[in-house]
Amino acid sequence: MKAVTRSGAGGPDVLSLGEAPDPVPGDGEVLIAVVAAGVNRADLLQRQGNYPPPKGASELLGLEVSGTIAGVGFGVDHWSVGDPCVALLAGGGYAELVAVPAGQVVAPPRGVDLVTAAGLIEVSATVVSNFDATSVRRGETVLVHGGAGGIGSFAIQYAHSIGARVIATAGSTDKVTYCLELGADAAMSYREDWVGEVSRLTENHGVDVILDVMGASYLEPNVASLAVGGRLIVIGLQGGRKGTLDLGRLMTIRGSVLSTTLRSRPVAEKSAICCRVTEVVWPLIGSGAIRPAPQTAFPLAEVAAAHRRLESGDNIGKVVLTV
Ligand SMILES: NC(=O)c1ccc[n+]([C@@H]2O[C@H](COP(=O)([O-])OP(=O)(O)OC[C@H]3O[C@@H](n4cnc5c(N)ncnc54)[C@H](OP(=O)(O)O)[C@@H]3O)[C@@H](O)[C@H]2O)c1
């Protein structure tokens, strides 16, 4: 099959369209003929050699695809060849074919074409599992960092659908405006005094939940911005991995700091998260309450350009590769 291969660790030009062996679905797996693959920030890290795939996963890049079922392994009885689907992967999505545990495969949301659907499952699974872990409730205030990104643009809409008040940060005026269009109650540039602005917006109470994609560089200001009983959940380390945690402040507010990653979770956990996504997110997309993020699509052969686009920070929404 055709697949994106990597000549080594480095910049986007290490990626090109090449050949790889056809995957064979094992017991409990399905084979998917890929229509489109989502490009995620984790893929950029893997390309650079900084995010190796978990044990047993494909060495090829790609954490999510849409497509049609092209084969079923032993013990899979609920999928048939030709069925449209989307899948959450541990790797292998930048290819014509990918094999994946059947539990991580779901039907696309109603009314969504397969190219658009390619960029939905990774953000949905990440946000839903992390909002579940922090028990985000109606009436609470949620701060979403990077609100115009793939994760952030989904998180704003999902938090809004739960009935939370949403504050978002973003890097440019256009992106701040986009966060407001998505339903954020307030949004501001992270290049300005966002801590002061959060304090002002919450009348010094702070926010109940923070979805953070920065890690170390935001640890202190995030903890300083939490309300009593507040929960900070760190899912990205764009600002580094080792920061300073003010335990005194955390104790005083009876706060918590959590961190999760989706990719390394066992198949059973990922399958449960996929079920939850179809229960809670797909109906919201079907009803129009959540709009899929705008997409910038590149053919698979232009994978280097797709990576450059995401890396530039200029993109709003998702980047996808069409196969
Ligand atoms: N743990 C997990 O399971 C998991 C799963 C998926 C993703 N992630 C992580 O989540 C992060 C976002 O992923 P993505 O797919 O949404 O990537 P993306 O679309 O490239 O978004 C990156 C976001 O980071 C924001 N950002 C950059 N510098 C910032 C700063 N100083 N303050 C606040 N925000 C800043 C960007 O804002 P602007 O564009 O406005 O500059 C952008 O919204 C990545 O770090 C990724 O690795 C983790």
PDB file of C-alpha atoms in Angstrom, residues 10-162:
ATOM      1  CA  GLY A  10      13.580  15.955  11.742  1.00  0.00           C
ATOM      2  CA  GLY A  11      11.598  18.616   9.910  1.00  0.00           C
ATOM      3  CA  PRO A  12       8.593  18.115   7.617  1.00  0.00           C
ATOM      4  CA  ASP A  13      10.811  17.106   4.673  1.00  0.00           C
ATOM      5  CA  VAL A  14      11.703  13.775   6.314  1.00  0.00           C
ATOM      6  CA  LEU A  15       8.161  12.723   5.369  1.00  0.00           C
ATOM      7  CA  SER A  16       7.235  11.501   1.881  1.00  0.00           C
ATOM      8  CA  LEU A  17       4.807   9.181   0.152  1.00  0.00           C
ATOM      9  CA  GLY A  18       6.283   5.679  -0.082  1.00  0.00           C
ATOM     10  CA  GLU A  19       5.324   2.029   0.228  1.00  0.00           C
ATOM     11  CA  ALA A  20       4.590  -0.028   3.348  1.00  0.00           C
ATOM     12  CA  PRO A  21       3.341  -3.599   3.821  1.00  0.00           C
ATOM     13  CA  ASP A  22      -0.459  -3.975   3.839  1.00  0.00           C
ATOM     14  CA  PRO A  23      -1.621  -4.376   7.460  1.00  0.00           C
ATOM     15  CA  VAL A  24      -3.567  -7.552   8.287  1.00  0.00           C
ATOM     16  CA  PRO A  25      -6.413  -7.288  10.835  1.00  0.00           C
ATOM     17  CA  GLY A  26      -5.810  -9.523  13.867  1.00  0.00           C
ATOM     18  CA  ASP A  27      -8.477 -11.084  16.085  1.00  0.00           C
ATOM     19  CA  GLY A  28     -10.955  -8.433  17.170  1.00  0.00           C
ATOM     20  CA  GLU A  29      -9.657  -5.941  14.611  1.00  0.00           C
ATOM     21  CA  VAL A  30     -10.967  -4.420  11.395  1.00  0.00           C
ATOM     22  CA  LEU A  31      -9.111  -3.233   8.313  1.00  0.00           C
ATOM     23  CA  ILE A  32     -10.030   0.279   7.142  1.00  0.00           C
ATOM     24  CA  ALA A  33      -9.571   1.677   3.630  1.00  0.00           C
ATOM     25  CA  VAL A  34      -8.610   5.208   4.633  1.00  0.00           C
ATOM     26  CA  VAL A  35     -10.438   8.170   3.084  1.00  0.00           C
ATOM     27  CA  ALA A  36      -8.786  10.864   5.211  1.00  0.00           C
ATOM     28  CA  ALA A  37      -6.462  11.106   8.207  1.00  0.00           C
ATOM     29  CA  GLY A  38      -6.392  13.835  10.848  1.00  0.00           C
ATOM     30  CA  VAL A  39      -3.060  15.583  11.472  1.00  0.00           C
ATOM     31  CA  ASN A  40      -2.374  16.147  15.153  1.00  0.00           C
ATOM     32  CA  ARG A  41       0.327  18.003  17.068  1.00  0.00           C
ATOM     33  CA  ALA A  42       1.482  14.647  18.439  1.00  0.00           C
ATOM     34  CA  ASP A  43       2.344  13.663  14.845  1.00  0.00           C
ATOM     35  CA  LEU A  44       4.757  16.613  14.648  1.00  0.00           C
ATOM     36  CA  LEU A  45       6.477  15.379  17.805  1.00  0.00           C
ATOM     37  CA  GLN A  46       6.651  11.809  16.501  1.00  0.00           C
ATOM     38  CA  ARG A  47       8.162  13.071  13.223  1.00  0.00           C
ATOM     39  CA  GLN A  48      10.852  14.888  15.240  1.00  0.00           C
ATOM     40  CA  GLY A  49      11.626  11.665  17.112  1.00  0.00           C
ATOM     41  CA  ASN A  50      10.184  12.947  20.401  1.00  0.00           C
ATOM     42  CA  TYR A  51       7.028  10.840  20.701  1.00  0.00           C
ATOM     43  CA  PRO A  52       7.646   7.185  19.863  1.00  0.00           C
ATOM     44  CA  PRO A  53       4.563   5.011  19.282  1.00  0.00           C
ATOM     45  CA  PRO A  54       3.440   2.814  22.178  1.00  0.00           C
ATOM     46  CA  LYS A  55       4.654  -0.807  22.196  1.00  0.00           C
ATOM     47  CA  GLY A  56       2.959  -2.846  19.475  1.00  0.00           C
ATOM     48  CA  ALA A  57       1.590   0.168  17.565  1.00  0.00           C
ATOM     49  CA  SER A  58       2.371   0.917  13.905  1.00  0.00           C
ATOM     50  CA  GLU A  59       5.534   2.946  13.314  1.00  0.00           C
ATOM     51  CA  LEU A  60       3.619   4.984  10.730  1.00  0.00           C
ATOM     52  CA  LEU A  61       2.210   8.345  11.809  1.00  0.00           C
ATOM     53  CA  GLY A  62      -1.501   9.039  12.185  1.00  0.00           C
ATOM     54  CA  LEU A  63      -3.793   8.890  15.230  1.00  0.00           C
ATOM     55  CA  GLU A  64      -7.208   9.099  13.563  1.00  0.00           C
ATOM     56  CA  VAL A  65      -8.841   8.263  10.237  1.00  0.00           C
ATOM     57  CA  SER A  66     -12.130   8.055   8.438  1.00  0.00           C
ATOM     58  CA  GLY A  67     -12.816   5.471   5.753  1.00  0.00           C
ATOM     59  CA  THR A  68     -14.706   2.309   4.949  1.00  0.00           C
ATOM     60  CA  ILE A  69     -14.347  -1.179   6.357  1.00  0.00           C
ATOM     61  CA  ALA A  70     -12.164  -3.254   4.008  1.00  0.00           C
ATOM     62  CA  GLY A  71     -11.901  -6.448   6.072  1.00  0.00           C
ATOM     63  CA  VAL A  72     -12.829  -7.914   9.465  1.00  0.00           C
ATOM     64  CA  GLY A  73     -10.730 -10.080  11.781  1.00  0.00           C
ATOM     65  CA  PHE A  74     -11.896 -13.099  13.765  1.00  0.00           C
ATOM     66  CA  GLY A  75     -14.542 -12.319  16.389  1.00  0.00           C
ATOM     67  CA  VAL A  76     -15.785  -9.068  14.860  1.00  0.00           C
ATOM     68  CA  ASP A  77     -19.466  -9.354  14.035  1.00  0.00           C
ATOM     69  CA  HIS A  78     -20.801  -5.800  14.029  1.00  0.00           C
ATOM     70  CA  TRP A  79     -18.880  -4.418  11.017  1.00  0.00           C
ATOM     71  CA  SER A  80     -19.253  -5.372   7.341  1.00  0.00           C
ATOM     72  CA  VAL A  81     -17.072  -4.569   4.366  1.00  0.00           C
ATOM     73  CA  GLY A  82     -18.076  -1.190   2.914  1.00  0.00           C
ATOM     74  CA  ASP A  83     -19.420   0.325   6.153  1.00  0.00           C
ATOM     75  CA  PRO A  84     -18.320   3.968   6.620  1.00  0.00           C
ATOM     76  CA  CYS A  85     -16.427   4.539   9.850  1.00  0.00           C
ATOM     77  CA  VAL A  86     -14.017   6.675  11.852  1.00  0.00           C
ATOM     78  CA  ALA A  87     -11.292   5.270  14.091  1.00  0.00           C
ATOM     79  CA  LEU A  88      -9.054   6.305  16.960  1.00  0.00           C
ATOM     80  CA  LEU A  89      -5.569   4.845  16.408  1.00  0.00           C
ATOM     81  CA  ALA A  90      -2.317   4.365  18.294  1.00  0.00           C
ATOM     82  CA  GLY A  91      -0.583   4.979  14.925  1.00  0.00           C
ATOM     83  CA  GLY A  92      -0.687   4.042  11.252  1.00  0.00           C
ATOM     84  CA  GLY A  93      -3.272   6.493   9.903  1.00  0.00           C
ATOM     85  CA  TYR A  94      -1.141   8.166   7.180  1.00  0.00           C
ATOM     86  CA  ALA A  95      -1.701   5.240   4.794  1.00  0.00           C
ATOM     87  CA  GLU A  96      -4.155   3.675   2.385  1.00  0.00           C
ATOM     88  CA  LEU A  97      -5.019   0.920   4.867  1.00  0.00           C
ATOM     89  CA  VAL A  98      -4.921   0.604   8.647  1.00  0.00           C
ATOM     90  CA  ALA A  99      -5.817  -2.243  11.052  1.00  0.00           C
ATOM     91  CA  VAL A 100      -7.393  -1.225  14.366  1.00  0.00           C
ATOM     92  CA  PRO A 101      -9.208  -2.867  17.308  1.00  0.00           C
ATOM     93  CA  ALA A 102     -12.930  -2.867  16.458  1.00  0.00           C
ATOM     94  CA  GLY A 103     -13.805  -1.111  19.746  1.00  0.00           C
ATOM     95  CA  GLN A 104     -11.920   1.972  18.569  1.00  0.00           C
ATOM     96  CA  VAL A 105     -14.023   2.199  15.411  1.00  0.00           C
ATOM     97  CA  VAL A 106     -17.389   3.981  15.293  1.00  0.00           C
ATOM     98  CA  ALA A 107     -19.845   5.110  12.637  1.00  0.00           C
ATOM     99  CA  PRO A 108     -19.372   8.754  11.593  1.00  0.00           C
ATOM    100  CA  PRO A 109     -21.799  11.304  13.029  1.00  0.00           C
ATOM    101  CA  ARG A 110     -25.021  11.730  11.057  1.00  0.00           C
ATOM    102  CA  GLY A 111     -24.789  14.168   8.155  1.00  0.00           C
ATOM    103  CA  VAL A 112     -21.001  14.555   8.271  1.00  0.00           C
ATOM    104  CA  ASP A 113     -18.957  13.659   5.161  1.00  0.00           C
ATOM    105  CA  LEU A 114     -16.010  11.311   5.621  1.00  0.00           C
ATOM    106  CA  VAL A 115     -13.272  13.912   5.053  1.00  0.00           C
ATOM    107  CA  THR A 116     -14.718  16.177   7.742  1.00  0.00           C
ATOM    108  CA  ALA A 117     -15.245  13.156  10.021  1.00  0.00           C
ATOM    109  CA  ALA A 118     -11.512  12.318   9.874  1.00  0.00           C
ATOM    110  CA  GLY A 119     -10.681  15.140  12.263  1.00  0.00           C
ATOM    111  CA  LEU A 120     -13.351  14.530  14.882  1.00  0.00           C
ATOM    112  CA  ILE A 121     -12.583  11.453  16.953  1.00  0.00           C
ATOM    113  CA  GLU A 122      -9.207  12.424  18.456  1.00  0.00           C
ATOM    114  CA  VAL A 123     -10.382  15.827  19.707  1.00  0.00           C
ATOM    115  CA  SER A 124     -13.744  14.439  20.859  1.00  0.00           C
ATOM    116  CA  ALA A 125     -12.181  11.526  22.735  1.00  0.00           C
ATOM    117  CA  THR A 126      -9.547  13.769  24.337  1.00  0.00           C
ATOM    118  CA  VAL A 127     -11.947  16.475  25.467  1.00  0.00           C
ATOM    119  CA  VAL A 128     -14.773  14.190  26.609  1.00  0.00           C
ATOM    120  CA  SER A 129     -12.448  11.922  28.621  1.00  0.00           C
ATOM    121  CA  ASN A 130     -10.760  14.911  30.266  1.00  0.00           C
ATOM    122  CA  PHE A 131     -14.013  16.717  31.023  1.00  0.00           C
ATOM    123  CA  ASP A 132     -15.304  13.457  32.521  1.00  0.00           C
ATOM    124  CA  ALA A 133     -12.106  13.133  34.594  1.00  0.00           C
ATOM    125  CA  THR A 134     -12.596  16.646  35.979  1.00  0.00           C
ATOM    126  CA  SER A 135     -16.402  16.288  36.294  1.00  0.00           C
ATOM    127  CA  VAL A 136     -17.182  19.533  34.452  1.00  0.00           C
ATOM    128  CA  ARG A 137     -20.698  20.578  35.479  1.00  0.00           C
ATOM    129  CA  ARG A 138     -23.370  22.976  34.284  1.00  0.00           C
ATOM    130  CA  GLY A 139     -22.836  26.454  35.769  1.00  0.00           C
ATOM    131  CA  GLU A 140     -19.101  25.988  36.302  1.00  0.00           C
ATOM    132  CA  THR A 141     -16.492  28.196  34.626  1.00  0.00           C
ATOM    133  CA  VAL A 142     -13.994  26.477  32.334  1.00  0.00           C
ATOM    134  CA  LEU A 143     -10.796  28.095  31.013  1.00  0.00           C
ATOM    135  CA  VAL A 144      -9.693  26.630  27.664  1.00  0.00           C
ATOM    136  CA  HIS A 145      -6.141  27.502  26.616  1.00  0.00           C
ATOM    137  CA  GLY A 146      -5.565  27.589  22.863  1.00  0.00           C
ATOM    138  CA  GLY A 147      -9.268  27.907  22.130  1.00  0.00           C
ATOM    139  CA  ALA A 148      -8.825  28.215  18.349  1.00  0.00           C
ATOM    140  CA  GLY A 149      -6.788  25.002  18.000  1.00  0.00           C
ATOM    141  CA  GLY A 150      -8.099  21.547  17.187  1.00  0.00           C
ATOM    142  CA  ILE A 151      -8.631  20.574  20.824  1.00  0.00           C
ATOM    143  CA  GLY A 152      -9.576  24.049  21.980  1.00  0.00           C
ATOM    144  CA  SER A 153     -12.233  24.761  19.346  1.00  0.00           C
ATOM    145  CA  PHE A 154     -13.970  21.511  20.210  1.00  0.00           C
ATOM    146  CA  ALA A 155     -13.558  22.059  23.978  1.00  0.00           C
ATOM    147  CA  ILE A 156     -15.225  25.490  23.830  1.00  0.00           C
ATOM    148  CA  GLN A 157     -18.288  24.062  22.083  1.00  0.00           C
ATOM    149  CA  TYR A 158     -18.507  20.954  24.261  1.00  0.00           C
ATOM    150  CA  ALA A 159     -18.165  22.953  27.507  1.00  0.00           C
ATOM    151  CA  HIS A 160     -20.821  25.350  26.219  1.00  0.00           C
ATOM    152  CA  SER A 161     -23.155  22.422  25.418  1.00  0.00           C
ATOM    153  CA  ILE A 162     -22.788  21.152  29.009  1.00  0.00           C
TER     154      ILE A 162
END
